[in-house]
XYZ file of C-alpha atoms in Angstrom:
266
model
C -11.511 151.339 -134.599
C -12.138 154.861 -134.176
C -12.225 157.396 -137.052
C -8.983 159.964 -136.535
C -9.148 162.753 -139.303
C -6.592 165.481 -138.947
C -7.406 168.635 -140.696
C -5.140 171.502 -140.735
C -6.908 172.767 -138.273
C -9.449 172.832 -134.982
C -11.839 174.835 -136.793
C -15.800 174.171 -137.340
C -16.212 171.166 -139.463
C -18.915 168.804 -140.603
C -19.487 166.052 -142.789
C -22.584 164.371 -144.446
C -23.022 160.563 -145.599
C -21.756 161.298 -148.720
C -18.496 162.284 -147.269
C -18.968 166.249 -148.575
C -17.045 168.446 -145.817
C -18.371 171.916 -144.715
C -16.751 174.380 -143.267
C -18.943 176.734 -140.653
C -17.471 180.495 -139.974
C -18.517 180.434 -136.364
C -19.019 178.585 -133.493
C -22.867 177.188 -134.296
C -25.564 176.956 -131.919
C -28.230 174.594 -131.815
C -31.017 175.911 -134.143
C -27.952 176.643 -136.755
C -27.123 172.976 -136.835
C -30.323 171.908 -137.334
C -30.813 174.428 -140.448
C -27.292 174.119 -141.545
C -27.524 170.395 -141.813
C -30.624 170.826 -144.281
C -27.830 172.060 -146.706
C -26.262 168.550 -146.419
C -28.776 166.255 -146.452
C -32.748 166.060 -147.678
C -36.008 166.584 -145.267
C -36.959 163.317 -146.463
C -33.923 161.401 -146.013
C -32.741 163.404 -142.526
C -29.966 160.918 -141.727
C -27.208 161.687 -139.121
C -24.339 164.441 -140.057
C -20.918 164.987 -138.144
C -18.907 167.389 -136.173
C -15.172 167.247 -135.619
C -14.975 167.947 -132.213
C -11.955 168.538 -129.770
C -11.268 165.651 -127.313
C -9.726 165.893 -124.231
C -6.632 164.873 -124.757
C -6.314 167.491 -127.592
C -7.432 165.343 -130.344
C -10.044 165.486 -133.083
C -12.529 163.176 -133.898
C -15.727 162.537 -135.551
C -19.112 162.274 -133.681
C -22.291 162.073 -135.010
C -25.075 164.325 -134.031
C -29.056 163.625 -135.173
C -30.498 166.205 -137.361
C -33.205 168.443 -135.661
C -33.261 170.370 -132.692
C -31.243 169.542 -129.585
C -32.602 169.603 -126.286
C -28.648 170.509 -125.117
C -27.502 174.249 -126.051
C -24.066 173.339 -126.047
C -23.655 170.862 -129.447
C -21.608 172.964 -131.333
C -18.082 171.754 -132.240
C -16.215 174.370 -130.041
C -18.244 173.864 -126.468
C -18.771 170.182 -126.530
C -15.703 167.910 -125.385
C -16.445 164.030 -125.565
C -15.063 161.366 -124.654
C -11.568 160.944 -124.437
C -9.353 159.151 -128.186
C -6.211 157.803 -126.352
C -3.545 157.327 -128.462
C -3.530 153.798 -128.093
C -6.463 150.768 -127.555
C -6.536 147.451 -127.354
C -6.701 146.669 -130.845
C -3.559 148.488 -131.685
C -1.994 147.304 -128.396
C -2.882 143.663 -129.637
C -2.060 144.837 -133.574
C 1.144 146.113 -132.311
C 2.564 142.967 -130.340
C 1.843 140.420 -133.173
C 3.783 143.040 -135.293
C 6.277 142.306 -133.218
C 6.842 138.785 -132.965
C 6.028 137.794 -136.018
C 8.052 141.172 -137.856
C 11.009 139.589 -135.342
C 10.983 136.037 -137.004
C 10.822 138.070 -140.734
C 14.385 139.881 -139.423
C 15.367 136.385 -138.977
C 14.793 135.229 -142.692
C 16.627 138.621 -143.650
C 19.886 137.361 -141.624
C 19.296 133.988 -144.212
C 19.124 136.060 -147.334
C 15.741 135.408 -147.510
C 13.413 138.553 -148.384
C 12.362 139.209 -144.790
C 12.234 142.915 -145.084
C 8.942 142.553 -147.264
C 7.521 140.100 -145.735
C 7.065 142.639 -143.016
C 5.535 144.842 -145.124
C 3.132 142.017 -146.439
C 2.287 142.014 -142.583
C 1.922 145.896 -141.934
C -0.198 145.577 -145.661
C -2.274 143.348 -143.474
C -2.530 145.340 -140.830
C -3.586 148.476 -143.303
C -6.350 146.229 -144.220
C -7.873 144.575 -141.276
C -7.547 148.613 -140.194
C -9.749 149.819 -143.181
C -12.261 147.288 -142.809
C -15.874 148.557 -141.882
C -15.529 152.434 -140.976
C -12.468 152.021 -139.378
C -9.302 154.357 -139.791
C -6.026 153.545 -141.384
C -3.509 151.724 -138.572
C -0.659 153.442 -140.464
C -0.475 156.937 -142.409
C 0.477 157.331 -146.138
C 3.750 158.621 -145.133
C 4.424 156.255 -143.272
C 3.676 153.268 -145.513
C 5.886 155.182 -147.894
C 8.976 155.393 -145.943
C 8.461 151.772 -145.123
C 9.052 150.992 -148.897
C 11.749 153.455 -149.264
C 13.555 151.060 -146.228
C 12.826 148.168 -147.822
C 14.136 149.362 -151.120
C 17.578 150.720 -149.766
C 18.040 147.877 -147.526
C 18.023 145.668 -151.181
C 20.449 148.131 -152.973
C 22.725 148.485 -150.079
C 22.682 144.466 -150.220
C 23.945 144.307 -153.744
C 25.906 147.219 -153.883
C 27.955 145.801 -151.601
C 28.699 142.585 -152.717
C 29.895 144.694 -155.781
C 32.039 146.858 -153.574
C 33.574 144.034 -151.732
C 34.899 142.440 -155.021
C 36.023 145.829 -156.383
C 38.537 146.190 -153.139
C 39.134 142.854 -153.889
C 41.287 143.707 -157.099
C 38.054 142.758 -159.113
C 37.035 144.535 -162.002
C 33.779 145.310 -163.998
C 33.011 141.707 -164.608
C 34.278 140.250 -161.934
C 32.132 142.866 -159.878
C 28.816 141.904 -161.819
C 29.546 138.379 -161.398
C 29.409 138.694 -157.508
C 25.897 140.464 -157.798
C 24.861 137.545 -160.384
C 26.582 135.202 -158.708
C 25.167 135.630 -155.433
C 21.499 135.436 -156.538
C 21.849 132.051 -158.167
C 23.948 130.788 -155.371
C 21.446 131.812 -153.009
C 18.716 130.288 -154.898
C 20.455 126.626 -155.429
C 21.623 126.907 -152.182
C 18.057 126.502 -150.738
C 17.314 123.643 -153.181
C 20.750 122.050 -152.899
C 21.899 122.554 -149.437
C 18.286 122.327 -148.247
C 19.689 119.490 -145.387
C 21.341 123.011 -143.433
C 17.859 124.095 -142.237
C 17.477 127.884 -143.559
C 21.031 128.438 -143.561
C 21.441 126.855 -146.964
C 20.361 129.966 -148.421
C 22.967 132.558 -146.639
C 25.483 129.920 -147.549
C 24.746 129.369 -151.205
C 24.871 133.335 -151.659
C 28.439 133.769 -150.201
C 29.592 130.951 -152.049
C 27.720 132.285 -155.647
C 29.368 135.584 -155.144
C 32.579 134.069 -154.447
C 32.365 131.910 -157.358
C 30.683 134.366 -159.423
C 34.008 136.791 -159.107
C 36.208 133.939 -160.400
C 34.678 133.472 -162.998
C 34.097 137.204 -164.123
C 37.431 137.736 -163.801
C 38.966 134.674 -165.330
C 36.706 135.527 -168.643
C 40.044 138.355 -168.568
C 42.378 135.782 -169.675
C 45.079 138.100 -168.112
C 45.484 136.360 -164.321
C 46.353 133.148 -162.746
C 43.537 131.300 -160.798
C 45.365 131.725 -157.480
C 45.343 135.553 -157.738
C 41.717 135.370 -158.397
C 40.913 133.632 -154.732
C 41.145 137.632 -153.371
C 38.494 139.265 -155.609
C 36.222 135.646 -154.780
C 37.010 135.959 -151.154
C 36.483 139.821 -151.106
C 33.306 139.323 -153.257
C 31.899 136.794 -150.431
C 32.609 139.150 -147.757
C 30.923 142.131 -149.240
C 27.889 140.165 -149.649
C 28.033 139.443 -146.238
C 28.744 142.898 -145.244
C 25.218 143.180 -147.269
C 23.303 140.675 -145.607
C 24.390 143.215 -142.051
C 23.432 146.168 -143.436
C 19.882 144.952 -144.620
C 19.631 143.369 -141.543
C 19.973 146.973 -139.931
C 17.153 148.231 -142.261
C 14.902 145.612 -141.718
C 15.426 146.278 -137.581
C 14.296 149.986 -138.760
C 11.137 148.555 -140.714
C 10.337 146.735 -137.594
C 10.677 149.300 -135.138
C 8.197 151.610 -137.316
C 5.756 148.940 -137.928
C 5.081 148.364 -134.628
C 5.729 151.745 -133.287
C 3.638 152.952 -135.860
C 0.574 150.708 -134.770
C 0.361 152.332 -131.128
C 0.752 155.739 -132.054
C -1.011 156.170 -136.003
């Protein structure tokens, strides 16, 4: 994968193996990049240095150019265009479609209350990886990776807020709130042992029924109300968390679309 640096801007740049940047004040001609680079690396050890050089489609990118004279006078970073860095190659064409079958089936565990949303991001992780590998350059940017987290993060608070929420308009109160959130993490957790013959779903349905049941019993610890008029804070409780489970869903749909939108244009 091609190297993609981005400085702030188009100026004269170059770079030895150690990864030290220089910054020339003009445009440099052939005989100055041969005595410039002897700043950069040793007579003895005349490895090759860098320019950042325009492309044609407007880009910047990294070529390497031998240290000595050239027999070319127009090397210098502001003359020479090479070849073209399209936006997109095969590898992130390739990187991009598995993203987005295999980021589809993790929005289909999120829908089960299973933790879909990061299993994307174990996948774009991946992705980072395989990327760096080599010399390559990173699939996704730092920003990017960040507001993939920051999705992933809201997606799970929106999820138990509002299992909360949906007890509280419910008639439930502080405990009978907390028991929804409590309640619908153990439910969904023996519902995949217990109600493991309901393929996948036994998990979605073990979490609306621990939130339901969860309410009940926060609110019965009250003393203060009959059982029947605690079925509306359990049934409110069960639809918040599914109210959730939608609204997570909706973030992890965002994930996906900057995963693999992200992997075509980095």
């Amino acid at each position: 994968m091609a190297n993609r640096h981005r400085p702030g801007n188009t100026g004269d740049w170059a770079i030895d193996q150690r990864g030290t940047d220089q910054r020339t004040p003009r445009c440099v001609s052939c005989v100055d990049c041969a005595t410039a680079t002897q700043r950069w690396t040793r007579r003895s050890d005349p490895g090759p240095h860098w320019h950042l050089v325009p492309t044609r489609n407007g880009r910047n990118q990294h070529r390497p150019e031998l240290v000595g004279r050239h027999p070319h006078p127009d090397c210098c970073t502001t003359q020479r265009l090479l070849d073209e860095d399209p936006l997109m190659t095969g590898e992130t064409i390739v990187v991009a479609l598995l993203m987005a079958g295999l980021g589809g089936g993790c929005l289909f565990l999120t829908l089960l209350t299973l933790p879909g949303n990061w299993a994307i991001l174990i996948l774009v992780g991946a992705a980072q990886l395989w990327s760096l590998s080599g010399d390559g350059a990173p699939l996704y940017s730092g920003w990017t990776l960040v507001a993939l987290f920051m999705l992933a993060i809201l997606g799970e608070v929106c999820e138990t807020a509002m299992g909360a929420a949906g007890a509280r308009a419910g008639g439930a109160r502080g405990r009978g709130a907390w028991g929804a959130v409590l309640g619908s993490f153990a439910g969904a957790l023996l519902g995949t042992v217990l109600l493991a013959f309901i393929p996948l779903a036994g998990t979605l349905a073990g979490a609306l029924i621990g939130a339901a049941v969860g309410a009940f019993i926060g609110e019965m610890t009250y003393g203060d109300r009959s059982a029947i008029s605690l079925v509306l804070p359990a049934a409110a409780a069960a639809a918040g968390r599914m109210a959730g489970v939608i609204v997570k869903f909706a973030f992890g749909v965002a994930i996906w679309l900057v995963a693999v939108i992200g992997a075509l244009w980095n």
